[in-house]
Amino acid sequence: MSRPLCLITGASTGIGAACAVLAAQRGYDLILTYNSDAAGAQATADACTSHGATAQTVQADMADPAAIDRVFAVVDATGPLAALVNNAGIVGPATRASALTHARLREMFDINVIGAMLVAAAAVRRMEPRGTGTIINITSAAARLGSANQYVDYAATKAAMDIFTKGLSDEVAAAGLRVMGIAPGLIETPIHGKGGDADRAQRLAPMVPMQRTGSADEVANAVLWLMSDDASYITGSTLDVTGGR
């Protein structure tokens, strides 16, 4: 019996990479996208193949609709799409809302919202005729916390994805598709360094009721549970993975 196919965007490191390896362990074949870290994406693919999966990497800037089309050309050439982990996203250096520029906002929304919505829409077009499929949008606890004085623009993009998750899930539920969100909190991943504050998660850990940061593997476990038949009556909701924050 062939393995189901899962597409994971932004899979070169962090949560995307952890989801890919766990999906391979749970019986999926993978298509993994990355923007600039080809070596990281290949390392993720190699880890997946060590668990018996096939894993292809595809370079794609999620701000570029043509790149998204290329990703789905690979999907179509590989097999029916069973699951999407819509994970690719960026964060900018910490700043106040009053200092935001049009260029920064354009990039943030092009990747975190418009690109993610286009990826989800392309997945639906392939899943809906078959009457099966799951989509997991990786959002953030920032969507309800606001990230004042740090990442208000990032928080706004993730809030947009929360409501998109609900709206899309209602559109496709009767067709047999499920759409859910995962909202990580303070997770130890390289995204903090990309935002210019590599120690941010550890510094803020005392604010978490559980008094610690989370791991990418803990997020991946939640993602794979939502993708499984054990969550067959769950759609339209976003699960916090935040240690209670």
CSV table of C-alpha atoms in Angstrom, one decimal:
chain,number,residue,atom,x,y,z
A,1,MET,CA,0.0,0.0,0.0
A,2,SER,CA,1.4,3.4,-1.0
A,3,ARG,CA,2.2,6.0,1.7
A,4,PRO,CA,0.0,9.1,1.8
A,5,LEU,CA,1.7,12.4,0.6
A,6,CYS,CA,2.2,15.4,2.9
A,7,LEU,CA,3.4,18.8,1.8
A,8,ILE,CA,5.2,20.9,4.4
A,9,THR,CA,6.2,24.5,3.6
A,10,GLY,CA,9.2,26.0,5.4
A,11,ALA,CA,10.7,22.6,6.3
A,12,SER,CA,14.4,23.4,6.4
A,13,THR,CA,14.5,23.9,10.2
A,14,GLY,CA,12.4,24.4,13.3
A,15,ILE,CA,8.8,23.3,13.5
A,16,GLY,CA,8.6,22.5,9.8
A,17,ALA,CA,11.5,20.1,10.0
A,18,ALA,CA,10.2,18.5,13.2
A,19,CYS,CA,6.8,17.9,11.5
A,20,ALA,CA,8.5,16.4,8.5
A,21,VAL,CA,10.5,13.9,10.4
A,22,LEU,CA,7.5,12.8,12.6
A,23,ALA,CA,5.3,12.6,9.5
A,24,ALA,CA,7.9,10.2,8.0
A,25,GLN,CA,7.8,8.1,11.1
A,26,ARG,CA,4.0,8.0,11.0
A,27,GLY,CA,4.0,6.7,7.4
A,28,TYR,CA,3.9,9.7,5.1
A,29,ASP,CA,5.9,10.6,2.0
A,30,LEU,CA,7.0,14.2,1.9
A,31,ILE,CA,7.4,17.2,-0.3
A,32,LEU,CA,9.4,19.9,1.6
A,33,THR,CA,9.7,23.5,0.6
A,34,TYR,CA,12.4,25.9,1.6
A,35,ASN,CA,13.4,29.4,0.6
A,36,SER,CA,17.1,29.9,1.1
A,37,ASP,CA,18.4,27.0,3.3
A,38,ALA,CA,19.0,24.2,0.8
A,39,ALA,CA,21.3,22.4,3.2
A,40,GLY,CA,18.8,22.5,6.0
A,41,ALA,CA,16.0,21.2,3.7
A,42,GLN,CA,18.2,18.4,2.5
A,43,ALA,CA,19.1,17.4,6.1
A,44,THR,CA,15.4,17.3,6.8
A,45,ALA,CA,14.8,15.1,3.7
A,46,ASP,CA,17.6,12.8,4.7
A,47,ALA,CA,16.1,12.4,8.2
A,48,CYS,CA,12.8,11.5,6.6
A,49,THR,CA,14.2,8.9,4.2
A,50,SER,CA,16.0,7.3,7.1
A,51,HIS,CA,12.4,6.4,8.4
A,52,GLY,CA,11.4,4.8,5.1
A,53,ALA,CA,9.8,7.9,3.4
A,54,THR,CA,10.5,9.4,0.1
A,55,ALA,CA,11.2,13.1,0.5
A,56,GLN,CA,11.6,15.7,-2.2
A,57,THR,CA,12.8,19.3,-1.6
A,58,VAL,CA,11.6,22.3,-3.6
A,59,GLN,CA,13.0,25.8,-3.5
A,60,ALA,CA,10.1,28.3,-3.3
A,61,ASP,CA,9.6,31.8,-2.1
A,62,MET,CA,6.1,31.9,-0.7
A,63,ALA,CA,5.8,35.5,-1.7
A,64,ASP,CA,6.0,34.4,-5.4
A,65,PRO,CA,2.8,32.9,-6.8
A,66,ALA,CA,4.8,31.3,-9.7
A,67,ALA,CA,6.9,29.5,-7.1
A,68,ILE,CA,3.8,28.1,-5.4
A,69,ASP,CA,2.6,26.9,-8.8
A,70,ARG,CA,6.0,25.1,-9.2
A,71,VAL,CA,5.5,23.4,-5.8
A,72,PHE,CA,2.1,22.1,-6.8
A,73,ALA,CA,3.5,20.9,-10.2
A,74,VAL,CA,5.8,18.6,-8.1
A,75,VAL,CA,2.8,17.6,-6.0
A,76,ASP,CA,0.8,16.7,-9.1
A,77,ALA,CA,3.7,14.7,-10.5
A,78,THR,CA,4.1,12.7,-7.2
A,79,GLY,CA,0.7,11.6,-6.2
A,80,PRO,CA,-2.6,12.6,-4.5
A,81,LEU,CA,-2.1,15.1,-1.7
A,82,ALA,CA,-3.3,13.8,1.7
A,83,ALA,CA,-2.1,16.6,4.0
A,84,LEU,CA,-0.7,20.1,4.1
A,85,VAL,CA,1.3,21.6,6.9
A,86,ASN,CA,1.2,25.3,6.0
A,87,ASN,CA,4.2,26.4,8.0
A,88,ALA,CA,6.4,28.8,6.0
A,89,GLY,CA,6.6,32.2,7.6
A,90,ILE,CA,8.9,35.1,8.6
A,91,VAL,CA,9.4,37.5,11.4
A,92,GLY,CA,11.2,40.8,11.3
A,93,PRO,CA,13.5,42.5,13.9
A,94,ALA,CA,11.7,43.7,17.0
A,95,THR,CA,10.2,47.1,16.6
A,96,ARG,CA,7.2,49.3,17.6
A,97,ALA,CA,4.2,49.6,15.4
A,98,SER,CA,4.9,53.3,14.9
A,99,ALA,CA,8.2,52.4,13.1
A,100,LEU,CA,6.7,49.9,10.6
A,101,THR,CA,7.3,50.5,7.0
A,102,HIS,CA,5.3,49.7,3.9
A,103,ALA,CA,8.1,47.5,2.6
A,104,ARG,CA,8.3,45.4,5.8
A,105,LEU,CA,4.5,45.0,6.0
A,106,ARG,CA,4.3,44.1,2.3
A,107,GLU,CA,6.9,41.3,2.8
A,108,MET,CA,5.3,40.1,6.0
A,109,PHE,CA,1.8,39.8,4.6
A,110,ASP,CA,2.9,38.5,1.2
A,111,ILE,CA,4.6,35.5,2.9
A,112,ASN,CA,2.7,34.9,6.1
A,113,VAL,CA,-0.9,35.6,4.8
A,114,ILE,CA,-1.2,35.8,1.0
A,115,GLY,CA,1.3,33.0,0.3
A,116,ALA,CA,-0.1,30.8,3.0
A,117,MET,CA,-3.7,31.4,1.7
A,118,LEU,CA,-2.6,30.6,-1.9
A,119,VAL,CA,-1.0,27.4,-0.8
A,120,ALA,CA,-4.1,26.3,1.1
A,121,ALA,CA,-6.3,27.2,-1.8
A,122,ALA,CA,-4.1,25.1,-4.2
A,123,ALA,CA,-4.3,22.2,-1.7
A,124,VAL,CA,-8.1,22.4,-1.5
A,125,ARG,CA,-8.4,22.3,-5.3
A,126,ARG,CA,-6.6,19.0,-5.2
A,127,MET,CA,-8.2,17.5,-2.1
A,128,GLU,CA,-11.8,18.5,-2.6
A,129,PRO,CA,-12.5,16.4,-5.7
A,130,ARG,CA,-11.3,13.3,-3.8
A,131,GLY,CA,-13.3,14.1,-0.7
A,132,THR,CA,-10.5,13.8,1.8
A,133,GLY,CA,-7.5,15.7,3.1
A,134,THR,CA,-6.3,17.7,6.1
A,135,ILE,CA,-4.7,21.2,6.2
A,136,ILE,CA,-2.9,22.4,9.3
A,137,ASN,CA,-2.1,26.1,9.4
A,138,ILE,CA,0.8,27.0,11.7
A,139,THR,CA,-0.3,30.3,13.4
A,140,SER,CA,1.0,31.7,16.7
A,141,ALA,CA,-0.1,32.6,20.2
A,142,ALA,CA,1.0,36.1,19.1
A,143,ALA,CA,-2.3,36.4,17.3
A,144,ARG,CA,-4.1,36.9,20.6
A,145,LEU,CA,-1.2,38.3,22.7
A,146,GLY,CA,-0.4,41.1,20.2
A,147,SER,CA,3.4,41.1,20.6
A,148,ALA,CA,3.5,44.8,21.6
A,149,ASN,CA,6.9,46.5,21.2
A,150,GLN,CA,8.2,43.5,19.3
A,151,TYR,CA,6.3,41.9,16.4
A,152,VAL,CA,2.9,43.6,16.0
A,153,ASP,CA,2.9,43.0,12.3
A,154,TYR,CA,3.8,39.3,12.7
A,155,ALA,CA,1.0,38.9,15.3
A,156,ALA,CA,-1.5,40.5,12.8
A,157,THR,CA,-0.6,38.1,10.1
A,158,LYS,CA,-1.1,35.2,12.4
A,159,ALA,CA,-4.5,36.6,13.5
A,160,ALA,CA,-5.4,36.7,9.9
A,161,MET,CA,-4.5,33.0,9.5
A,162,ASP,CA,-6.6,32.1,12.5
A,163,ILE,CA,-9.8,33.5,11.0
A,164,PHE,CA,-8.8,32.1,7.6
A,165,THR,CA,-8.6,28.7,9.2
A,166,LYS,CA,-12.1,29.0,10.5
A,167,GLY,CA,-13.6,30.3,7.2
A,168,LEU,CA,-11.9,27.8,5.0
A,169,SER,CA,-12.8,24.9,7.3
A,170,ASP,CA,-16.5,25.9,7.0
A,171,GLU,CA,-16.2,26.0,3.2
A,172,VAL,CA,-14.8,22.5,2.8
A,173,ALA,CA,-16.1,20.5,5.8
A,174,ALA,CA,-19.1,19.0,3.9
A,175,ALA,CA,-16.6,17.8,1.2
A,176,GLY,CA,-14.8,15.7,3.7
A,177,LEU,CA,-11.8,18.0,4.3
A,178,ARG,CA,-10.6,19.2,7.7
A,179,VAL,CA,-8.7,22.5,8.3
A,180,MET,CA,-7.1,23.3,11.7
A,181,GLY,CA,-4.7,25.7,13.2
A,182,ILE,CA,-1.8,25.1,15.6
A,183,ALA,CA,-0.7,28.2,17.6
A,184,PRO,CA,2.7,27.7,19.1
A,185,GLY,CA,3.9,29.8,22.0
A,186,LEU,CA,7.6,30.2,23.1
A,187,ILE,CA,9.2,27.4,21.2
A,188,GLU,CA,12.9,26.9,20.9
A,189,THR,CA,13.5,27.4,17.1
A,190,PRO,CA,15.8,29.5,15.0
A,191,ILE,CA,13.1,32.0,14.2
A,192,HIS,CA,14.0,34.0,17.3
A,193,GLY,CA,17.5,34.5,15.9
A,194,LYS,CA,16.1,35.5,12.5
A,195,GLY,CA,14.2,38.2,14.3
A,196,GLY,CA,17.5,39.5,15.9
A,197,ASP,CA,16.8,38.1,19.4
A,198,ALA,CA,18.2,34.6,19.6
A,199,ASP,CA,17.7,34.4,23.4
A,200,ARG,CA,14.1,35.7,23.4
A,201,ALA,CA,12.5,32.3,24.2
A,202,GLN,CA,14.6,31.6,27.2
A,203,ARG,CA,14.4,35.1,28.5
A,204,LEU,CA,10.6,35.1,28.4
A,205,ALA,CA,10.2,31.5,29.7
A,206,PRO,CA,9.3,32.7,33.2
A,207,MET,CA,6.1,34.3,31.8
A,208,VAL,CA,4.9,30.8,30.8
A,209,PRO,CA,2.7,29.1,33.4
A,210,MET,CA,4.7,25.9,32.9
A,211,GLN,CA,7.9,27.9,33.5
A,212,ARG,CA,9.7,26.6,30.4
A,213,THR,CA,9.9,26.9,26.6
A,214,GLY,CA,8.4,24.3,24.3
A,215,SER,CA,10.2,22.2,21.6
A,216,ALA,CA,9.5,21.9,17.9
A,217,ASP,CA,8.9,18.2,18.6
A,218,GLU,CA,6.1,19.0,21.0
A,219,VAL,CA,4.4,21.2,18.3
A,220,ALA,CA,5.0,18.4,15.7
A,221,ASN,CA,3.2,15.9,17.9
A,222,ALA,CA,0.2,18.1,18.1
A,223,VAL,CA,0.2,18.6,14.3
A,224,LEU,CA,0.4,14.9,13.6
A,225,TRP,CA,-2.4,14.2,16.0
A,226,LEU,CA,-4.7,16.7,14.3
A,227,MET,CA,-3.7,15.1,10.9
A,228,SER,CA,-4.7,11.6,12.3
A,229,ASP,CA,-8.0,9.8,12.3
A,230,ASP,CA,-7.9,10.2,16.1
A,231,ALA,CA,-9.0,13.9,15.4
A,232,SER,CA,-11.6,13.0,12.8
A,233,TYR,CA,-14.3,15.1,14.4
A,234,ILE,CA,-12.1,18.2,14.8
A,235,THR,CA,-12.1,21.0,12.3
A,236,GLY,CA,-12.1,24.8,12.2
A,237,SER,CA,-10.4,25.3,15.6
A,238,THR,CA,-6.9,26.4,16.6
A,239,LEU,CA,-5.0,24.4,19.2
A,240,ASP,CA,-2.7,26.3,21.5
A,241,VAL,CA,0.7,24.7,22.2
A,242,THR,CA,1.9,27.3,24.6
A,243,GLY,CA,2.5,25.8,28.1
A,244,GLY,CA,-0.6,27.6,29.3
A,245,ARG,CA,0.4,31.1,28.1
